[in-house]
Short mmCIF file of C-alpha atoms and ligand atoms in Angstrom, two decimals:
data_model
loop_
_atom_site.label_atom_id
_atom_site.label_comp_id
_atom_site.label_asym_id
_atom_site.label_seq_id
_atom_site.Cartn_x
_atom_site.Cartn_y
_atom_site.Cartn_z
CA MET A 1 10.41 -11.51 -5.96
CA LYS A 2 11.43 -14.44 -7.91
CA ILE A 3 9.49 -16.02 -10.28
CA ASN A 4 11.04 -18.95 -12.39
CA ALA A 5 14.22 -17.46 -11.28
CA GLU A 6 13.15 -13.98 -12.68
CA HIS A 7 12.89 -10.82 -10.80
CA TYR A 8 9.29 -9.39 -11.07
CA GLN A 9 7.17 -6.68 -9.19
CA SER A 10 3.39 -7.44 -8.55
CA LEU A 11 2.72 -4.51 -10.35
CA TRP A 12 4.67 -1.74 -12.60
CA TYR A 13 4.46 0.92 -14.95
CA ASP A 14 5.24 0.13 -18.64
CA PRO A 15 6.55 3.37 -20.10
CA THR A 16 6.67 1.71 -23.60
CA GLU A 17 2.84 1.33 -23.97
CA ASP A 18 1.89 3.72 -21.04
CA THR A 19 0.05 1.49 -19.19
CA VAL A 20 0.30 -0.39 -15.69
CA ARG A 21 1.21 -4.28 -15.79
CA LEU A 22 0.22 -6.46 -12.69
CA ILE A 23 0.31 -10.29 -11.82
CA ASP A 24 -3.51 -11.33 -11.96
CA GLN A 25 -3.66 -12.87 -8.53
CA THR A 26 -7.19 -14.45 -9.31
CA ARG A 27 -5.24 -16.75 -11.81
CA LEU A 28 -2.53 -17.93 -9.02
CA PRO A 29 -1.35 -20.62 -8.22
CA HIS A 30 -2.53 -22.18 -11.53
CA ASP A 31 -1.72 -19.57 -14.26
CA PHE A 32 1.05 -17.03 -14.56
CA VAL A 33 -0.82 -14.09 -15.91
CA ILE A 34 0.11 -10.65 -16.58
CA ALA A 35 -2.98 -8.19 -16.75
CA THR A 36 -2.80 -4.59 -17.97
CA LEU A 37 -4.44 -1.53 -16.70
CA ASP A 38 -5.34 1.40 -18.89
CA SER A 39 -7.96 3.22 -17.59
CA LEU A 40 -9.59 4.26 -14.37
CA GLU A 41 -12.30 1.43 -14.73
CA ALA A 42 -9.70 -1.37 -15.02
CA ALA A 43 -7.78 0.04 -12.09
CA CYS A 44 -11.19 -0.15 -9.96
CA HIS A 45 -11.93 -3.59 -11.48
CA ALA A 46 -8.54 -4.83 -10.65
CA ILE A 47 -8.85 -3.77 -6.84
CA ALA A 48 -12.52 -4.98 -6.57
CA SER A 49 -12.03 -8.12 -8.18
CA MET A 50 -8.91 -8.93 -6.40
CA GLN A 51 -6.58 -9.04 -9.15
CA VAL A 52 -4.45 -7.17 -6.88
CA ARG A 53 -4.96 -7.48 -3.06
CA GLY A 54 -3.12 -6.68 0.20
CA ALA A 55 -3.02 -3.27 1.81
CA PRO A 56 0.05 -1.74 0.19
CA LEU A 57 -0.52 -2.95 -3.31
CA ILE A 58 -4.04 -1.94 -3.21
CA GLY A 59 -2.79 1.60 -2.36
CA VAL A 60 -0.37 1.63 -5.26
CA THR A 61 -2.99 0.49 -7.73
CA ALA A 62 -5.10 3.53 -6.65
CA ALA A 63 -2.42 5.92 -7.32
CA TYR A 64 -1.88 4.65 -10.87
CA GLY A 65 -5.80 4.75 -11.02
CA VAL A 66 -5.62 8.55 -10.51
CA TYR A 67 -3.00 8.62 -13.29
CA LEU A 68 -5.13 6.48 -15.68
CA ALA A 69 -8.16 8.66 -14.86
CA LEU A 70 -6.31 11.95 -15.53
CA ARG A 71 -4.78 10.92 -18.64
CA ALA A 72 -8.18 10.65 -20.12
CA ASP A 73 -9.75 13.57 -18.47
CA PRO A 74 -7.73 15.97 -16.55
CA ALA A 75 -10.89 17.61 -14.77
CA CYS A 76 -11.82 14.35 -12.95
CA LEU A 77 -9.71 13.93 -9.91
CA ASP A 78 -12.11 14.05 -7.45
CA GLU A 79 -14.48 11.65 -9.38
CA ALA A 80 -11.58 9.35 -9.58
CA VAL A 81 -10.77 9.68 -6.13
CA THR A 82 -14.22 8.74 -5.16
CA ARG A 83 -14.68 5.63 -7.30
CA LEU A 84 -11.51 4.19 -6.30
CA ALA A 85 -12.07 4.81 -2.69
CA ALA A 86 -15.19 2.71 -2.96
CA THR A 87 -13.41 -0.33 -4.19
CA ARG A 88 -12.55 -1.95 -0.93
CA PRO A 89 -13.38 -0.71 2.54
CA THR A 90 -10.74 -1.90 5.07
CA ALA A 91 -7.37 -1.39 3.88
CA VAL A 92 -6.27 2.16 4.85
CA ASN A 93 -3.52 2.23 2.19
CA LEU A 94 -6.13 2.74 -0.16
CA HIS A 95 -6.89 6.20 1.34
CA TRP A 96 -3.70 7.15 2.37
CA ALA A 97 -2.46 6.81 -1.46
CA LEU A 98 -5.52 8.70 -2.55
CA GLN A 99 -4.71 11.55 -0.04
CA ARG A 100 -1.21 11.69 -0.97
CA MET A 101 -2.11 11.96 -4.74
CA GLN A 102 -4.80 14.72 -4.08
CA LYS A 103 -2.34 16.61 -2.11
CA ALA A 104 0.54 16.36 -4.86
CA LEU A 105 -2.30 17.26 -7.55
CA LYS A 106 -4.53 19.92 -6.12
CA ARG A 107 -2.45 22.91 -7.19
CA VAL A 108 -1.22 21.49 -10.52
CA PRO A 109 -2.85 23.11 -13.50
CA PRO A 110 -5.14 20.76 -15.40
CA THR A 111 -2.88 20.30 -18.35
CA GLN A 112 0.09 19.33 -16.20
CA ARG A 113 -2.06 16.92 -13.85
CA ALA A 114 -1.55 13.37 -15.76
CA THR A 115 2.28 13.98 -15.92
CA ALA A 116 2.27 14.97 -11.92
CA ALA A 117 -0.11 12.08 -11.34
CA LEU A 118 2.49 9.52 -12.84
CA ARG A 119 5.26 11.08 -11.30
CA GLU A 120 3.76 10.53 -7.89
CA ALA A 121 2.30 7.19 -8.51
CA ARG A 122 5.63 6.17 -9.63
CA ALA A 123 7.36 7.41 -6.44
CA ILE A 124 4.81 5.72 -4.27
CA GLU A 125 5.73 2.56 -6.27
CA ARG A 126 9.51 2.90 -5.64
CA GLU A 127 9.03 3.95 -1.93
CA ASP A 128 6.81 0.69 -1.29
CA VAL A 129 9.75 -1.39 -2.47
CA ALA A 130 12.30 0.58 -0.47
CA ILE A 131 9.79 0.43 2.75
CA CYS A 132 8.95 -3.35 2.59
CA GLU A 133 12.70 -4.21 2.23
CA ALA A 134 13.51 -2.23 5.54
CA ILE A 135 10.72 -3.80 7.18
CA GLY A 136 12.17 -6.97 6.12
CA GLU A 137 15.73 -6.18 7.72
CA HIS A 138 14.14 -4.93 10.98
CA GLY A 139 12.03 -8.16 11.28
CA ALA A 140 15.10 -10.42 10.31
CA ALA A 141 16.65 -9.13 13.59
CA VAL A 142 13.96 -9.64 15.57
CA LEU A 143 13.66 -13.44 14.01
CA ALA A 144 17.45 -13.58 14.77
CA ASP A 145 16.73 -12.76 18.61
CA VAL A 146 14.02 -15.46 18.79
CA TRP A 147 16.26 -17.97 17.14
CA ARG A 148 19.25 -17.14 19.51
CA GLU A 149 16.82 -17.33 22.39
CA ASN A 150 15.52 -20.75 21.64
CA GLY A 151 18.95 -22.17 22.06
CA SER A 152 19.25 -24.78 19.49
CA PRO A 153 20.49 -23.31 16.28
CA SER A 154 20.17 -26.74 14.70
CA LYS A 155 16.46 -26.72 15.14
CA GLY A 156 15.58 -23.96 13.01
CA LEU A 157 12.75 -21.53 13.30
CA ASN A 158 9.11 -22.39 12.79
CA ILE A 159 7.13 -19.42 11.76
CA LEU A 160 3.29 -19.28 11.36
CA THR A 161 1.91 -16.59 9.02
CA HIS A 162 -1.81 -15.84 7.94
CA CYS A 163 -3.23 -14.99 4.57
CA ASN A 164 -0.53 -13.50 2.52
CA ALA A 165 1.44 -10.54 3.37
CA GLY A 166 4.02 -11.28 0.82
CA ALA A 167 5.47 -9.77 -2.10
CA LEU A 168 2.33 -10.33 -3.90
CA ALA A 169 0.54 -7.96 -1.29
CA THR A 170 3.08 -5.08 -2.05
CA VAL A 171 5.08 -3.94 -4.99
CA ASP A 172 7.78 -6.31 -3.82
CA TRP A 173 9.36 -8.17 -0.90
CA GLY A 174 5.82 -7.90 1.30
CA THR A 175 5.70 -7.11 4.85
CA ALA A 176 5.47 -10.58 6.78
CA LEU A 177 7.20 -12.39 4.02
CA ALA A 178 9.70 -9.81 3.75
CA VAL A 179 10.80 -10.66 7.38
CA ILE A 180 11.01 -14.41 6.25
CA TYR A 181 13.03 -13.69 3.07
CA LYS A 182 15.63 -11.34 5.00
CA ALA A 183 16.02 -13.89 7.87
CA ALA A 184 16.66 -16.97 5.22
CA ALA A 185 19.25 -14.53 3.66
CA ARG A 186 20.95 -14.33 6.90
CA GLY A 187 21.30 -17.95 7.21
CA ILE A 188 18.42 -18.66 9.74
CA PRO A 189 16.99 -21.98 9.06
CA LEU A 190 13.11 -21.28 8.56
CA HIS A 191 10.32 -23.36 7.86
CA VAL A 192 6.82 -21.76 7.52
CA TRP A 193 3.73 -22.89 8.55
CA VAL A 194 0.98 -21.44 6.08
CA ASP A 195 -2.79 -20.79 7.23
CA GLU A 196 -4.87 -21.74 4.26
CA THR A 197 -6.82 -18.77 4.95
CA ARG A 198 -10.43 -19.33 3.99
CA PRO A 199 -12.48 -18.57 2.28
CA ARG A 200 -10.20 -17.22 -0.46
CA ASN A 201 -7.28 -19.35 0.47
CA GLN A 202 -4.86 -16.57 -0.03
CA GLY A 203 -2.38 -18.61 2.02
CA ALA A 204 -2.85 -21.92 0.18
CA ALA A 205 -2.91 -20.26 -3.23
CA LEU A 206 -0.51 -17.30 -2.96
CA THR A 207 1.61 -17.47 0.06
CA CYS A 208 2.51 -21.26 -0.82
CA TRP A 209 3.22 -20.29 -4.21
CA GLU A 210 5.29 -17.18 -3.45
CA LEU A 211 7.51 -19.13 -0.61
CA GLY A 212 7.81 -22.17 -3.26
CA GLN A 213 9.36 -19.70 -5.69
CA HIS A 214 11.77 -18.45 -3.37
CA GLY A 215 12.71 -21.81 -2.01
CA ILE A 216 11.54 -21.48 1.57
CA PRO A 217 10.50 -24.82 3.47
CA HIS A 218 7.02 -24.25 4.40
CA THR A 219 4.12 -26.56 5.13
CA LEU A 220 0.07 -25.56 4.41
CA ILE A 221 -2.11 -26.02 7.41
CA VAL A 222 -5.88 -25.60 7.43
CA ASP A 223 -6.77 -22.60 9.44
CA ASN A 224 -8.09 -24.14 12.67
CA ALA A 225 -4.50 -25.93 13.16
CA GLY A 226 -2.34 -23.26 14.57
CA GLY A 227 -3.62 -23.54 17.94
CA HIS A 228 -2.38 -27.39 18.20
CA LEU A 229 0.94 -26.86 16.50
CA MET A 230 1.57 -24.14 19.17
CA GLN A 231 0.75 -26.46 22.14
CA GLN A 232 2.99 -28.97 20.39
CA GLY A 233 5.84 -26.34 20.38
CA LEU A 234 5.97 -26.32 16.66
CA VAL A 235 5.59 -22.55 16.28
CA ASP A 236 8.51 -20.26 17.61
CA ALA A 237 6.87 -17.16 16.51
CA CYS A 238 3.96 -15.94 14.28
CA VAL A 239 4.23 -12.93 11.74
CA VAL A 240 1.26 -11.62 10.12
CA GLY A 241 0.51 -8.25 8.14
CA SER A 242 -2.10 -5.57 8.72
CA ASP A 243 -4.77 -3.83 6.76
CA ARG A 244 -5.38 -1.19 9.15
CA THR A 245 -3.79 -0.36 12.71
CA ALA A 246 -5.37 1.97 15.02
CA ARG A 247 -3.22 4.52 17.11
CA ASN A 248 -3.60 2.26 20.38
CA GLY A 249 -1.88 -0.49 18.27
CA ASP A 250 -5.09 -2.50 17.51
CA VAL A 251 -4.48 -4.45 14.15
CA CYS A 252 -7.04 -5.02 11.62
CA ASN A 253 -6.05 -8.26 9.38
CA LYS A 254 -7.38 -11.11 7.43
CA VAL A 255 -10.30 -12.83 9.50
CA GLY A 256 -8.78 -15.68 11.63
CA THR A 257 -5.52 -13.38 12.79
CA TYR A 258 -7.37 -12.66 16.05
CA LEU A 259 -7.61 -16.25 16.98
CA LYS A 260 -4.10 -17.14 16.06
CA ALA A 261 -3.01 -14.17 18.19
CA LEU A 262 -5.20 -15.61 21.01
CA ALA A 263 -3.71 -19.05 20.63
CA ALA A 264 -0.04 -17.49 20.54
CA TYR A 265 -0.82 -15.43 23.82
CA ASP A 266 -1.90 -18.60 25.42
CA ASN A 267 1.13 -20.57 24.61
CA ALA A 268 3.63 -17.41 25.41
CA ILE A 269 4.39 -17.56 21.41
CA PRO A 270 5.74 -14.05 20.32
CA PHE A 271 3.02 -12.60 17.77
CA TYR A 272 4.39 -9.79 15.45
CA VAL A 273 2.75 -7.74 13.09
CA ALA A 274 4.74 -6.40 9.96
CA LEU A 275 3.39 -3.29 8.33
CA PRO A 276 4.29 -0.15 6.75
CA LEU A 277 3.59 3.29 8.60
CA SER A 278 1.03 4.01 5.88
CA THR A 279 -1.06 1.06 7.41
CA ILE A 280 -1.42 3.02 10.63
CA ASP A 281 -4.72 5.35 10.76
CA PHE A 282 -4.02 7.84 13.19
CA ASN A 283 -7.78 9.04 13.08
CA LEU A 284 -8.85 5.78 14.86
CA ALA A 285 -8.31 5.66 18.88
CA THR A 286 -8.82 1.84 18.70
CA GLY A 287 -9.50 -0.86 16.20
CA VAL A 288 -12.32 -2.85 17.71
CA GLY A 289 -15.72 -1.78 16.41
CA GLN A 290 -14.09 1.27 14.75
CA ILE A 291 -12.12 -0.11 11.64
CA PRO A 292 -14.74 -0.94 8.74
CA ILE A 293 -14.82 -4.59 8.26
CA GLU A 294 -15.43 -5.82 4.54
CA GLU A 295 -18.23 -8.34 3.81
CA ARG A 296 -17.63 -10.41 0.98
CA ALA A 297 -20.08 -12.48 -1.43
CA ALA A 298 -21.65 -15.54 0.25
CA SER A 299 -20.50 -17.74 -2.74
CA GLU A 300 -16.75 -17.28 -1.33
CA VAL A 301 -18.07 -19.48 1.56
CA THR A 302 -20.59 -21.63 0.13
CA HIS A 303 -18.34 -22.97 -2.61
CA VAL A 304 -14.47 -23.41 -3.16
CA GLN A 305 -12.79 -22.60 -6.15
CA GLY A 306 -9.94 -24.63 -7.84
CA MET A 307 -8.36 -26.07 -10.91
CA THR A 308 -10.10 -29.10 -12.84
CA ASP A 309 -7.68 -31.85 -14.08
CA ALA A 310 -8.80 -30.33 -17.65
CA GLY A 311 -7.14 -27.06 -16.62
CA GLU A 312 -10.26 -24.89 -15.80
CA LEU A 313 -10.76 -22.76 -12.94
CA HIS A 314 -14.17 -24.18 -11.37
CA ALA A 315 -16.18 -23.67 -8.32
CA VAL A 316 -17.86 -26.30 -6.44
CA ARG A 317 -20.55 -26.02 -3.61
CA VAL A 318 -19.67 -27.31 -0.04
CA ALA A 319 -22.81 -25.88 1.78
CA PRO A 320 -26.43 -26.48 1.45
CA VAL A 321 -28.38 -24.31 -1.20
CA GLY A 322 -29.97 -21.52 0.45
CA VAL A 323 -27.77 -21.39 3.68
CA LYS A 324 -27.48 -18.15 5.50
CA VAL A 325 -23.86 -16.88 5.25
CA ASN A 326 -21.82 -14.18 7.23
CA ASN A 327 -18.58 -13.70 5.25
CA VAL A 328 -16.61 -11.08 7.16
CA SER A 329 -13.19 -10.73 5.74
CA PHE A 330 -11.01 -9.34 8.44
CA ASP A 331 -10.96 -9.10 12.47
CA VAL A 332 -9.00 -6.95 14.86
CA THR A 333 -6.54 -8.13 17.03
CA PRO A 334 -6.38 -6.24 20.50
CA ALA A 335 -2.79 -4.37 20.96
CA ARG A 336 -2.50 -6.61 24.09
CA LEU A 337 -1.78 -9.66 22.18
CA ILE A 338 0.82 -8.19 19.96
CA THR A 339 4.54 -8.39 20.85
CA GLY A 340 5.79 -6.09 18.48
CA LEU A 341 4.96 -3.96 15.23
CA ILE A 342 7.75 -4.23 12.71
CA THR A 343 8.06 -1.20 10.40
CA GLU A 344 10.20 0.57 8.06
CA ALA A 345 11.15 2.86 11.08
CA GLY A 346 12.05 -0.05 13.38
CA VAL A 347 10.29 -2.60 15.93
CA PHE A 348 7.80 -1.00 18.15
CA PRO A 349 5.61 -2.16 21.21
CA ALA A 350 1.80 -1.97 20.07
CA THR A 351 1.01 0.66 22.15
CA ALA A 352 -0.58 4.49 21.95
CA ALA A 353 2.59 5.85 23.72
CA ALA A 354 4.70 4.22 20.78
CA LEU A 355 2.69 5.13 18.01
CA ALA A 356 2.27 8.70 19.21
CA ALA A 357 6.03 9.05 19.45
CA LEU A 358 5.97 7.67 15.79
CA ALA A 359 3.35 10.05 14.51
CA SER A 360 5.37 13.02 15.88
O1 LIG B 1 -8.19 -9.59 1.22
P1 LIG B 1 -6.82 -9.46 1.11
O2 LIG B 1 -6.14 -10.82 0.36
O3 LIG B 1 -6.44 -8.03 0.28
O4 LIG B 1 -6.27 -9.48 2.61
C1 LIG B 1 -5.01 -9.42 2.81
C2 LIG B 1 -4.55 -9.41 3.92
O5 LIG B 1 -5.36 -9.73 5.00
C3 LIG B 1 -2.86 -9.12 4.15
O6 LIG B 1 -2.44 -9.74 5.45
C4 LIG B 1 -2.85 -7.54 4.58
O7 LIG B 1 -3.28 -6.79 3.54
C5 LIG B 1 -1.38 -7.29 4.80
S1 LIG B 1 -0.39 -7.09 3.14
C6 LIG B 1 1.12 -6.73 3.31
#
């Protein structure tokens, strides 16, 4: 991704220091801070505190967490996996990456485990970049069709997205935003409606920052504005990411995604989900009621965080002291509301048959 015209990944291995570096997303958009991971504890903290977030990036961070753990103690593979697996519940990429690390390492003698773990984590990192770029290419072809069908090239294309499924949610490119970047590179005139995405405001803080860095025209909207904009003919397509997709095509993503899909369906607006195949949980027959939904701290809802004019991060209360809060962080969009799943292997209908064919 471009940051101040320089290329960055959200996370990378630093061979000089033998550490992992990452963009600290808890500081954006106010401060651009590079943090360092040098232990299992630091990797667990980075995921749990959301210094890194977004399903694919959580997976890559966990893979490096295994390396950092084994570097300190080659006998602690199972313990490291257990601790990393407990950091966040919803994104299945976390478990996908940990299983891949376990499989790669289980027959490796303890003395060689750390080296093998680093090799595997670096492979996962590299593959994530290639996968997201491929998602972008497939999705750009979809948006080119939507643009052509709209029949008015001078009008451009208005895309609505929710949360941050951008380069910041992956190693590079992103999933939903990869589609936007690749479509823009094809010369499609785009404008993005960005849902603020309460309570943590990943849309306002991260997606707007990322799109701004890439020069993509965008407008920040409150979470409840999307339906109105759709009714007014101001949205041509929705593109979002996924944290876990069941094998019938149900998609779990940041809370509020479901309501956007309902509004899109009601207004006959295509609703696409961009995701790597590692986000599909083939163990789950359906998503509703089966995907573990993260519940986060009440303070994220009762307070809003921002930067003061003095340059300090500060939270202010917006709800009465003692109010009862439910902070569910994700919801499930039923497959019937989804126009297509954009993956690195191509674009598929959100159906059990299509996903079964993909699995085999
Ligand atoms: O709580 P977050 O910020 O980790 O949630 C992220 C999302 O919901 C993304 O849309 C999803 O992980 C897809 S990222 C390519």
